[in-house]
Short mmCIF file of C-alpha atoms and ligand atoms in Angstrom, two decimals:
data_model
loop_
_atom_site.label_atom_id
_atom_site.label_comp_id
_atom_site.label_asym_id
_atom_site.label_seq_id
_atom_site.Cartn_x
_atom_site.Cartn_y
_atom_site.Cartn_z
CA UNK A 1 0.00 0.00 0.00
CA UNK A 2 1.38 3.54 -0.98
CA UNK A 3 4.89 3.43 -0.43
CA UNK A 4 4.74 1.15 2.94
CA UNK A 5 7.06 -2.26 2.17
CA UNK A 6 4.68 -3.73 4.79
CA UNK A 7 3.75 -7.03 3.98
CA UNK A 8 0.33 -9.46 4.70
CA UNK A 9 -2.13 -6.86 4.26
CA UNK A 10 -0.91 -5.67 7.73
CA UNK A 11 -1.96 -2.07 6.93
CA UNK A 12 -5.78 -1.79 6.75
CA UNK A 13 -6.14 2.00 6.22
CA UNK A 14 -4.30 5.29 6.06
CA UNK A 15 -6.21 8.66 7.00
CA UNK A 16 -4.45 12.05 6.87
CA UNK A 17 -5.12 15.13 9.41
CA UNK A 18 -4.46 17.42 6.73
CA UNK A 19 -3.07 21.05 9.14
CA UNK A 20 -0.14 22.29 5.85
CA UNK A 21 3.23 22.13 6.75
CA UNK A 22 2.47 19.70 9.11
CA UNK A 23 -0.43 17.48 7.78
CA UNK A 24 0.23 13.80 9.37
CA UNK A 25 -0.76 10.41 8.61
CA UNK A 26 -2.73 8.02 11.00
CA UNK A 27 -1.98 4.21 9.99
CA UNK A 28 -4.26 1.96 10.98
CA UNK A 29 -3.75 -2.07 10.74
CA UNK A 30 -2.84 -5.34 12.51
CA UNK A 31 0.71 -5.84 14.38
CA UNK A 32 2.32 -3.15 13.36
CA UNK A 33 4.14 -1.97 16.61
CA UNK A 34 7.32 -3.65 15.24
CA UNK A 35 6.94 -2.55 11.40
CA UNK A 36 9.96 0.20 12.19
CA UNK A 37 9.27 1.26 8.22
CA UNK A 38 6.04 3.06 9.09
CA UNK A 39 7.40 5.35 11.97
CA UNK A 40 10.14 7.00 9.54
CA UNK A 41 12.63 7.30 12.05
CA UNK A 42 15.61 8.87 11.27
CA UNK A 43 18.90 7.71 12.06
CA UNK A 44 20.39 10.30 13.65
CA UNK A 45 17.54 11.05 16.02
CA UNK A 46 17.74 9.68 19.60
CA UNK A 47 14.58 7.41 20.19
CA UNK A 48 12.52 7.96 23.60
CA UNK A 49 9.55 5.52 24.05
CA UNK A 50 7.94 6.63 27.05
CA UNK A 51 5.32 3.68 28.17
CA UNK A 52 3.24 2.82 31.45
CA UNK A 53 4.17 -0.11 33.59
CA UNK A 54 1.20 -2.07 32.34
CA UNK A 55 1.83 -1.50 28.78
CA UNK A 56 5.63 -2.16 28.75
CA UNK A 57 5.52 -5.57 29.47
CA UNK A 58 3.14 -6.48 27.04
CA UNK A 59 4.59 -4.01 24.00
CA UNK A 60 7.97 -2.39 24.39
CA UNK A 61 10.07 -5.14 23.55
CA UNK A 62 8.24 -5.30 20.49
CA UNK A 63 9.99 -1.86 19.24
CA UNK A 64 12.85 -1.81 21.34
CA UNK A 65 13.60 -4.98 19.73
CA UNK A 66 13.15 -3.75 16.02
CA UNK A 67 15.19 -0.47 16.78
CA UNK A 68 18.02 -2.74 18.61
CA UNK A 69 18.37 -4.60 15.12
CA UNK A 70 18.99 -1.25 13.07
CA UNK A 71 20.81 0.23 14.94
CA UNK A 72 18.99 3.31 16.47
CA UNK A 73 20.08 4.93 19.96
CA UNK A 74 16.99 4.34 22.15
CA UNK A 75 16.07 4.71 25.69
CA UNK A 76 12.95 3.93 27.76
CA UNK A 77 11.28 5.46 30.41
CA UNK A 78 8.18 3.47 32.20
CA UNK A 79 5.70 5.49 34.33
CA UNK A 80 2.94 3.92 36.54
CA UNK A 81 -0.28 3.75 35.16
CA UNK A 82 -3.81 5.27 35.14
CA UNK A 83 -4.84 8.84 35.77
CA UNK A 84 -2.90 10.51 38.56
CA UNK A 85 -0.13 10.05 36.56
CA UNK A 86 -1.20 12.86 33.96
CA UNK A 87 0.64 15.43 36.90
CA UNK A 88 2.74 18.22 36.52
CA UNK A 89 5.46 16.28 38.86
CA UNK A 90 5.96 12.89 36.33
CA UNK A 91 6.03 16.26 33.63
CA UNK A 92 9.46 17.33 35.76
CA UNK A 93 10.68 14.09 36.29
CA UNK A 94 10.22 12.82 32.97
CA UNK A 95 11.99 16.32 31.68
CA UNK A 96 14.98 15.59 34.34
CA UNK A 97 15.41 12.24 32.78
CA UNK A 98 15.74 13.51 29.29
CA UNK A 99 18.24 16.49 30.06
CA UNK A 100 20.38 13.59 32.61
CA UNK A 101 20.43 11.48 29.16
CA UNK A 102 21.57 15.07 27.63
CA UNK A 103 18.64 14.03 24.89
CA UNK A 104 18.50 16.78 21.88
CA UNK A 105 15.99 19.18 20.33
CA UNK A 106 16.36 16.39 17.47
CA UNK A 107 15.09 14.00 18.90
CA UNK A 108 11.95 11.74 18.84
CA UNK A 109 9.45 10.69 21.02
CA UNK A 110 7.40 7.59 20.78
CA UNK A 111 4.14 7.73 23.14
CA UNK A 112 3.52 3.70 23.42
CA UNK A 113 0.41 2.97 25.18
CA UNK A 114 -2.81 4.79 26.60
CA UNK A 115 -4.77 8.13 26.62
CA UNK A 116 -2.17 8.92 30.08
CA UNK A 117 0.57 8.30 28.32
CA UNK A 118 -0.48 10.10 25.42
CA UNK A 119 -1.18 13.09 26.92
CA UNK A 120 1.48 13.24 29.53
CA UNK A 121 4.44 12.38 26.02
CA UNK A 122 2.73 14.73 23.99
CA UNK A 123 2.75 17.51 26.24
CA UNK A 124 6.23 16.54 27.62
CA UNK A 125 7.36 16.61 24.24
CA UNK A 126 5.92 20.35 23.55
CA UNK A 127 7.96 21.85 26.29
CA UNK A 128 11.03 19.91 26.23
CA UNK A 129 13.72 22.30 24.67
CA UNK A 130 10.51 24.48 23.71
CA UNK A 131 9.10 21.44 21.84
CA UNK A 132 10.56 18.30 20.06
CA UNK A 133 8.87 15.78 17.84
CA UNK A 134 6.73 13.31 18.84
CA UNK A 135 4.82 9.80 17.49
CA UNK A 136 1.74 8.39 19.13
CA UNK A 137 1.15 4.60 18.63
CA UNK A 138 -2.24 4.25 20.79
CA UNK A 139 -2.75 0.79 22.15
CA UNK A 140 -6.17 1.55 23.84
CA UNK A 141 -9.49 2.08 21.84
CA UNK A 142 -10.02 5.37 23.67
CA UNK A 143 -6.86 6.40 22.76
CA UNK A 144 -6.93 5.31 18.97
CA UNK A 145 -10.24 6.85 18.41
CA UNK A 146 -9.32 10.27 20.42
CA UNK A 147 -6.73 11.07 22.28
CA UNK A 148 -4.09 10.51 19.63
CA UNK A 149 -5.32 12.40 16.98
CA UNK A 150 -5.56 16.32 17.19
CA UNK A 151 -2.98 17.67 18.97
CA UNK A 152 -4.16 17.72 22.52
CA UNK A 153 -1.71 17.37 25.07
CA UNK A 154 -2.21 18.11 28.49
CA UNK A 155 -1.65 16.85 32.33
CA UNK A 156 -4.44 17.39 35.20
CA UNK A 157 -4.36 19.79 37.97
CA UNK A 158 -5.90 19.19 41.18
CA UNK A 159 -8.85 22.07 40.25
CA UNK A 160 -9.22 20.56 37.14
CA UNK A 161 -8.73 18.22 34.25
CA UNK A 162 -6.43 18.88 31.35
CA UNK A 163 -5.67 22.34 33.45
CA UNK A 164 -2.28 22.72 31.99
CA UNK A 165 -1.69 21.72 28.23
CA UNK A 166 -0.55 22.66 24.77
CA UNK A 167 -1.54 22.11 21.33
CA UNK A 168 1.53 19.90 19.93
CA UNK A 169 0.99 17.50 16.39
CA UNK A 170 2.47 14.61 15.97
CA UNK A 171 4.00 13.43 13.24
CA UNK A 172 1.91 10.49 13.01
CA UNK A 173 -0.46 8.25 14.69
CA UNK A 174 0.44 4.37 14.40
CA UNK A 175 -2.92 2.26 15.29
CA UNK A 176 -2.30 -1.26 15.94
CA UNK A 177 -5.51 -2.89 16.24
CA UNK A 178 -4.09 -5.66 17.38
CA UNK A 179 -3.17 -4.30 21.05
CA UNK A 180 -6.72 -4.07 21.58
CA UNK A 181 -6.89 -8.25 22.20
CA UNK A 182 -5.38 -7.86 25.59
CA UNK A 183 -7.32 -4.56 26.67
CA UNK A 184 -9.47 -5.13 29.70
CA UNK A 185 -13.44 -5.38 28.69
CA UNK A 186 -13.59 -2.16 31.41
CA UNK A 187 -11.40 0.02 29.48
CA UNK A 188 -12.46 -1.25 25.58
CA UNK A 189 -16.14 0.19 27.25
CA UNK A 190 -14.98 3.20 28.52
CA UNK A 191 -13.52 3.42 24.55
CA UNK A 192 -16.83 3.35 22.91
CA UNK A 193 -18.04 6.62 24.76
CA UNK A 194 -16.22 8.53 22.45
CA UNK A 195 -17.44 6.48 19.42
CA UNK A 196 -20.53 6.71 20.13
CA UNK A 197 -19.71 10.83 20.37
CA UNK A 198 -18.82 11.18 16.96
CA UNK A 199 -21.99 9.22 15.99
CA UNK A 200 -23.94 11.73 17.97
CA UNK A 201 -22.30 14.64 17.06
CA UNK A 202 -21.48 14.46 13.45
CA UNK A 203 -22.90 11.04 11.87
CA UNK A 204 -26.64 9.76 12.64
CA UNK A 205 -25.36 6.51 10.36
CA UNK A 206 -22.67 5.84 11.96
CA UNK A 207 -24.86 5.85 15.12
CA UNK A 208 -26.94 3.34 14.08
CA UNK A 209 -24.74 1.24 12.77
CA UNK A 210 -23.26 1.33 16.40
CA UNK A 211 -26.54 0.16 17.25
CA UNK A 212 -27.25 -2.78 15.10
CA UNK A 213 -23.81 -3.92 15.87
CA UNK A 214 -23.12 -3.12 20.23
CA UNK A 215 -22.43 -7.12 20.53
CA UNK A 216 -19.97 -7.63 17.44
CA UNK A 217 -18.29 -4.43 19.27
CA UNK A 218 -18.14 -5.54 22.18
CA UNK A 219 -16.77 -9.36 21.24
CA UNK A 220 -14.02 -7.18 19.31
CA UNK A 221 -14.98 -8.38 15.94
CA UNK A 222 -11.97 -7.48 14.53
CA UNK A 223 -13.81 -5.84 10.78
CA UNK A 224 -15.87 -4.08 13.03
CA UNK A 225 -13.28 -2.48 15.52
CA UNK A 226 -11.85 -1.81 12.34
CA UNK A 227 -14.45 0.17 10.78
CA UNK A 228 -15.15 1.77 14.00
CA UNK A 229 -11.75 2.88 14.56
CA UNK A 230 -11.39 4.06 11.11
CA UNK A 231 -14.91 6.06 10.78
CA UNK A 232 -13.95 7.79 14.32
CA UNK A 233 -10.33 8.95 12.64
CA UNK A 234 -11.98 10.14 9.65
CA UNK A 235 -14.41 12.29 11.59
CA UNK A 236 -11.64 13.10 14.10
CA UNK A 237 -9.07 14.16 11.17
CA UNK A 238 -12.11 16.49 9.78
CA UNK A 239 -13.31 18.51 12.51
CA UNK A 240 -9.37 19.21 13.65
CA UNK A 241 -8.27 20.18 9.76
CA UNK A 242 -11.47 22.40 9.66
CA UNK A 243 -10.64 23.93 13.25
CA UNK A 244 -7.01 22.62 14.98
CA UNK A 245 -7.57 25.83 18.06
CA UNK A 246 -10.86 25.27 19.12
CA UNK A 247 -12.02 28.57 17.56
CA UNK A 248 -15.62 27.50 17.12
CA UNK A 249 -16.17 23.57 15.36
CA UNK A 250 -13.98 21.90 16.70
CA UNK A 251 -15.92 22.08 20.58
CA UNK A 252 -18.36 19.76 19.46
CA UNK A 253 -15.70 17.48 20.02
CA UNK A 254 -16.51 17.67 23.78
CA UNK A 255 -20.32 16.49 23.88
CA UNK A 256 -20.91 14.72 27.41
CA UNK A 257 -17.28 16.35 28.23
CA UNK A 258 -18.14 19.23 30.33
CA UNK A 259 -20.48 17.16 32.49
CA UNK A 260 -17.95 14.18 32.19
CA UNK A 261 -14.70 16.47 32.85
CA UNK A 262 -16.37 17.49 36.56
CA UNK A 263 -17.49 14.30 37.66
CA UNK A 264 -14.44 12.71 36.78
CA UNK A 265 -12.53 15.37 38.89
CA UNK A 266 -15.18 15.43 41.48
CA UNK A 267 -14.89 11.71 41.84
CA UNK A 268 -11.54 12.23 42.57
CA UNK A 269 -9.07 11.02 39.03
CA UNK A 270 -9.14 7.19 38.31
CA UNK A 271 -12.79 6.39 39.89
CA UNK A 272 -14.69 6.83 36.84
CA UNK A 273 -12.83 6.45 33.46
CA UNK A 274 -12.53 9.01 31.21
CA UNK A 275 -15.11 7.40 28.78
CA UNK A 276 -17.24 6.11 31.76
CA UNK A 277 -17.81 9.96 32.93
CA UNK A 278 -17.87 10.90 29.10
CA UNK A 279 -20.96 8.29 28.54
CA UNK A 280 -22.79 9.81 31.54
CA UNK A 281 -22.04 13.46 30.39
CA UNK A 282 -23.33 12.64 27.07
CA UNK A 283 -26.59 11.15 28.53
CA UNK A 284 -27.16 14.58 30.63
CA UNK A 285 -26.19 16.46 27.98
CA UNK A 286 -28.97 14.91 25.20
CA UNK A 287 -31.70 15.01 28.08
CA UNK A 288 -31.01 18.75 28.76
CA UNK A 289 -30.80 19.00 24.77
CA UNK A 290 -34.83 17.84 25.19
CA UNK A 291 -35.61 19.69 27.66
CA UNK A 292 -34.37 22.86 26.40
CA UNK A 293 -36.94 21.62 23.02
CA UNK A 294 -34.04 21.18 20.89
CA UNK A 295 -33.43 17.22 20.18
CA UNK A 296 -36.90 14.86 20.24
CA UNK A 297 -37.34 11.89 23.06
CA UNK A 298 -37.40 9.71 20.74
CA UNK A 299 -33.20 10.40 20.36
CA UNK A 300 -32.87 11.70 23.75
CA UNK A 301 -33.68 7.64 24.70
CA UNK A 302 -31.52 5.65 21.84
CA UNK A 303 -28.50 8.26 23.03
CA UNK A 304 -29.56 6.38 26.87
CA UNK A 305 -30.15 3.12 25.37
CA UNK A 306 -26.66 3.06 23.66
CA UNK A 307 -24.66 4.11 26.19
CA UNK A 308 -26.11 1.33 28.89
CA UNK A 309 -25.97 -1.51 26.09
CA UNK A 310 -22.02 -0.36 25.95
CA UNK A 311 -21.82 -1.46 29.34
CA UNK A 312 -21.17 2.24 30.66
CA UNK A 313 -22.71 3.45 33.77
CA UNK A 314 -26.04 5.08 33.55
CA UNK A 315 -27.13 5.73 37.03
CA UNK A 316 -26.26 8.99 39.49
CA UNK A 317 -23.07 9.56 41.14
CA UNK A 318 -23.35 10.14 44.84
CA UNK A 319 -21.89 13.36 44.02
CA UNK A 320 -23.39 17.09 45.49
CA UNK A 321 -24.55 19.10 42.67
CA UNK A 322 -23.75 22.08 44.09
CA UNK A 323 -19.60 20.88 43.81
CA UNK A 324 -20.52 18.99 40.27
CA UNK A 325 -21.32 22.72 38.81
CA UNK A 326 -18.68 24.71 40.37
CA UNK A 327 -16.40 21.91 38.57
CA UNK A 328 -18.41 22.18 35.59
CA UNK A 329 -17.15 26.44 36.17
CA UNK A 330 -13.51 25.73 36.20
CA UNK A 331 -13.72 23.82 32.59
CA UNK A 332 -12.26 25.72 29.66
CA UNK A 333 -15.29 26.34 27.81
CA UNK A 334 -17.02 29.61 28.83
CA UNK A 335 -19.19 32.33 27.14
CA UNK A 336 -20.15 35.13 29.63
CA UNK A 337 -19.94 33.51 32.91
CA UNK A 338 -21.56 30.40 31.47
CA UNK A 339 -20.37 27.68 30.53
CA UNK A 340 -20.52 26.76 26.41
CA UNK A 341 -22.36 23.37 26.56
CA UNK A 342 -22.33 20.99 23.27
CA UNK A 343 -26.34 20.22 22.80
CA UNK A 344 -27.97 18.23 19.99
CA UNK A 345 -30.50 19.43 17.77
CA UNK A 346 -30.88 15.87 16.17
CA UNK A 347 -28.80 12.55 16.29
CA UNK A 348 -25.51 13.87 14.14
CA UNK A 349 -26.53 17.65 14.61
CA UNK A 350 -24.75 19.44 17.54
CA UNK A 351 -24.76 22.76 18.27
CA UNK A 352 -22.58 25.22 21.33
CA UNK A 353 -25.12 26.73 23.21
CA UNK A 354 -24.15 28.92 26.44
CA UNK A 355 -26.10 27.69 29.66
CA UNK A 356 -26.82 29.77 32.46
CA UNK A 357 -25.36 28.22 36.09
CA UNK A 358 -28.83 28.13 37.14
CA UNK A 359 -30.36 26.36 34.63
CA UNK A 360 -27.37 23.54 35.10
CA UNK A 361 -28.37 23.67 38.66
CA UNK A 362 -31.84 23.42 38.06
CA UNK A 363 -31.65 20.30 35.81
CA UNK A 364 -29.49 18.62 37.45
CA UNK A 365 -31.54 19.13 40.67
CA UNK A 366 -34.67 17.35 38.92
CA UNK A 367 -32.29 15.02 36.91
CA UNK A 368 -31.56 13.09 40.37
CA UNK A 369 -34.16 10.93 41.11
P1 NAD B 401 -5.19 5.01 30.08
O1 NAD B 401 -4.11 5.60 29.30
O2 NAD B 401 -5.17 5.19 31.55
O3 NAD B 401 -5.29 3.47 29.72
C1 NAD B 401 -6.21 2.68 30.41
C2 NAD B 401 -5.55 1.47 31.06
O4 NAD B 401 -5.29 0.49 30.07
C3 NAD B 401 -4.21 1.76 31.71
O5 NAD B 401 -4.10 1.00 32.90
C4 NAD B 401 -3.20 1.24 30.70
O6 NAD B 401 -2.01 0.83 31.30
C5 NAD B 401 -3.93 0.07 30.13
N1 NAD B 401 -3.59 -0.33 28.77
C6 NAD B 401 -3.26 0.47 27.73
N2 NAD B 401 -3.16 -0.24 26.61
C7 NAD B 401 -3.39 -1.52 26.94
C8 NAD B 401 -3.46 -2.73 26.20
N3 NAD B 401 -3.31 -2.74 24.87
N4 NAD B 401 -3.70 -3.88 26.86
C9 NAD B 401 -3.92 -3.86 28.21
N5 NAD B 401 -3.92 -2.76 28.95
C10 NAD B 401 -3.66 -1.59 28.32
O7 NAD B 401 -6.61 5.59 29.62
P2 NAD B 401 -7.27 5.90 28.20
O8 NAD B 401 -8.69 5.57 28.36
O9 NAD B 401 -6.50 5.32 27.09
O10 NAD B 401 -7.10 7.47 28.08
C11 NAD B 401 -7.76 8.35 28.95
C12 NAD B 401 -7.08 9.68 28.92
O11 NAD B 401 -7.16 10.24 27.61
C13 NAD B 401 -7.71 10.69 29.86
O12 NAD B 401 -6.71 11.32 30.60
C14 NAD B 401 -8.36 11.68 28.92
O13 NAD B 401 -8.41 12.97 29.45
C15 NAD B 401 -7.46 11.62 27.73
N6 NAD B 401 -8.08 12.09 26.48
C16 NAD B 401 -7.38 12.99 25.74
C17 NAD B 401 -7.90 13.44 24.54
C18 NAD B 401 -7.11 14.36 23.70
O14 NAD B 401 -7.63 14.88 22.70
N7 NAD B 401 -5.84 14.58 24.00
C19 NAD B 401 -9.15 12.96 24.09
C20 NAD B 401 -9.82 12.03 24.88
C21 NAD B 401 -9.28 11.59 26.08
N1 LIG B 402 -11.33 15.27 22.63
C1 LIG B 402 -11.60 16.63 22.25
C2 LIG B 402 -10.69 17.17 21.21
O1 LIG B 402 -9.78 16.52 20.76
O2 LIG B 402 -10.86 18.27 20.79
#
C-alpha cells in the first residue's frame, strides 16, 4: 500500500489530518508496533519511548527490539499507570530524565500505550527544549479513536482536568488494532463513549450502525473495531483540519465532556474512566438537549439506550450538585460567565449553546431521582 514495504495486508487504512506544513498520517492495521518502516525514524535522532508499567511488558520489547536490530540509539522510560499520573510532577521528572540522558531538540518521542501516556508524552514533548517531535502509537481504543489524533496534550491539575496543556501535532499516529486483544473489557467500554460521540455529534449513520452492531463491538470483531476505529479517525481528522484551536467547530468534540470532565474530577481522578464519565455526560447532555426543546425523546432515549448496552454506567453519582457545577465552572469552555455546553439538535446535529449556572443547577436538581 502507498509506499509502505509492509507485507500481509498488515496495513488496513491510512487517514491524513491534513493542518499544511504539518499534515500527518494516521496508519491503521494489525501488528504493526514492530513494522519500524512506518514510523520514519531517522537515524540520527535519539529514540525515547515513554510507556506505562502495564503496557511495557506487554509491547515495548516489540519496538525496542526492532530499533536494537537497526541500529537506532533508544532509551525507555516506564511510568505507573492510570490517571494521577497525567501530573505536573511525572512532567518534571520525565523532563529531568531527558536532560540527565543530555537528549536533543532532534530528537523523537514515541508515546507507546494509553490516553495517560499520550497526553502526559505529547505535552512533555511540547515543552522539552521548547518542543521536540513526537509519534503516538495508541494501544487503547479510547486512545486510537481520540486522544491521539488532534494535537491535545495536556496533564491534570488538582482544580481541574487537562488544566495545563498545549496544542503539539504529531508526526503520526500508528494504530495497531491488534493491542486491543489484551485490553481489559472495562477500558475497551470506557472506549466506545467517544465512538458513540462522533456518531452523535457528526454522523446519525454511523450511530446506528453502532446500534445494530453493540455485541460484534463488544466481542471485538476485529472488521468491526476496524471500521469503528477508522470512521472515528476520519471524523476526528475532519473537525481538527477544519478547526485545529478550538475557535468554534472543533468544541463539538466535547459532547458529554463538560459534564464528564467534573465528575471525573469530582470523583476524585481514576474512579470513573474518562469514557465512563464521558458516557454519563453525554446522557445529561442529550436530556437537557430535550428539555431545552431542541433534540426529540425519541433520540434523547436511543443516546440512553446506547450508552447502557455499551456497558457504561447510567445511574447517578453520589456526588453534590452544588460541587458537580462549580467543577463544571472551572472547565475551559465559557461564554459570559456560562459555561458553552455541546447540545444536539438531532442525532448527528450538535450545536454550542451557552447555559446559564442556574439552569445547570436546576436540571441537574430534577435530573436526580
Ligand atoms: P489510560 O491511558 O489510563 O489506559 C487505560 C488502562 O489500560 C491503563 O491502565 C493502561 O495501562 C492500560 N492499557 C493500555 N493499553 C493496553 C493494552 N493494549 N492492553 C492492556 N492494557 C492496556 O486511559 P485511556 O482511556 O486510554 O485514556 C484516557 C485519557 O485520555 C484521559 O486522561 C483523557 O483525558 C485523555 N483524552 C485525551 C484526549 C485528547 O484529545 N488529548 C481525548 C480524549 C481523552
Ligand atoms: N477530545 C476533544 C478534542 O480533541 O478536541
Amino acid at each position: 500500500m502507498g509506499s509502505f514495504k509492509i507485507q500481509n495486508n498488515k496495513i488496513l487504512d491510512q487517514v491524513e489530518v491534513k493542518l499544511g506544513d504539518r499534515t500527518y498520517d494516521i496508519v491503521i492495521g494489525n501488528n504493526l508496533i514492530e513494522e519500524l518502516e512506518i514510523y520514519n525514524l531517522s537515524s540520527s535522532e535519539q529514540i525515547v519511548i515513554i510507556t506505562d508499567e502495564v503496557v511495557s511488558p506487554l509491547y515495548l520489547q516489540k519496538i525496542t527490539n526492532a530499533l536494537g536490530r537497526l541500529g537506532f540509539a533508544f532509551f525507555s522510560i516506564t511510568i505507573a499507570a492510570g490517571e494521577t499520573q497525567k501530573s505536573l510532577d511525572n512532567v518534571g521528572k520525565i523532563v529531568g530524565k531527558l536532560l540527565s540522558k543530555k537528549v536533543s531538540r532532534d530528537a523523537m518521542i514515541i508515546a507507546l500505550g494509553g490516553g495517560v501516556v499520550g497526553d502526559l508524552a505529547g505535552f512533555v514533548a511540547s515543552v522539552y527544549q521548547r518542543g521536540i517531535k513526537f509519534l503516538q502509537v495508541p494501544t487503547t481504543l479510547l486512545a486510537q479513536v481520540d486522544s491521539s489524533v488532534g494535537g491535545k496534550t495536556a496533564v491534570n491539575h488538582s482544580l481541574g482536568k487537562n488544566m495545563i496543556g498545549a496544542f503539539h501535532q504529531p508526526k503520526k499516529v500508528i494504530i495497531d488494532l491488534a493491542t486491543l486483544g489484551t485490553l481489559p473489557s472495562r477500558e475497551l467500554k470506557s472506549g466506545y463513549a467517544e465512538v458513540i460521540k462522533y456518531g452523535c455529534i457528526l454522523d446519525k449513520d454511523f450511530f446506528s450502525w453502532l446500534e445494530n452492531n453493540v455485541e460484534n463491538l463488544l466481542n471485538r470483531s476485529a472488521d468491526h473495531l476496524a471500521f469503528a476505529v477508522k470512521r472515528s479517525c476520519e471524523i476526528k481528522a475532519e473537525v481538527v483540519s477544519l478547526d485545529e484551536r478550538e475557535g468554534n467547530s472543533r468544541a463539538l468534540l466535547n459532547f458529554g465532556h463538560t459534564f464528564g470532565h467534573a465528575i471525573e474530577s469530582l470523583a476524585g481522578y481514576g474512579v470513573w474512566l474518562h469514557g465512563e464519565a464521558v458516557g454519563f455526560g453525554m446522557i445529561l447532555a442529550a436530556e437537557l438537549s430535550n428539555q431545552m426543546g431542541l433534540i426529540d425523546k425519541n433520540s434523547n432515549e436511543r443516546i440512553r439506550n446506547i450508552v447502557a448496552k455499551f456497558g457504561l454506567p447510567v445511574d447517578w453519582p453520589n456526588m453534590d450538585i452544588n460541587q458537580l457545577v462549580e467543577c463544571m465552572m472551572v472547565d475551559k469552555k465559557f461564554k459570559n460567565g456560562n459555561p458553552k455546553l455541546i447540545l444536539l439538535k438531532d442525532l448527528g446535529v450538535a450545536k454550542v449553546i451557552s447555559v446559564n449556572k442556574n439552569s445547570i443547577e436546576k436540571f441537574l436538581a430534577n435530573h436526580i431521582i
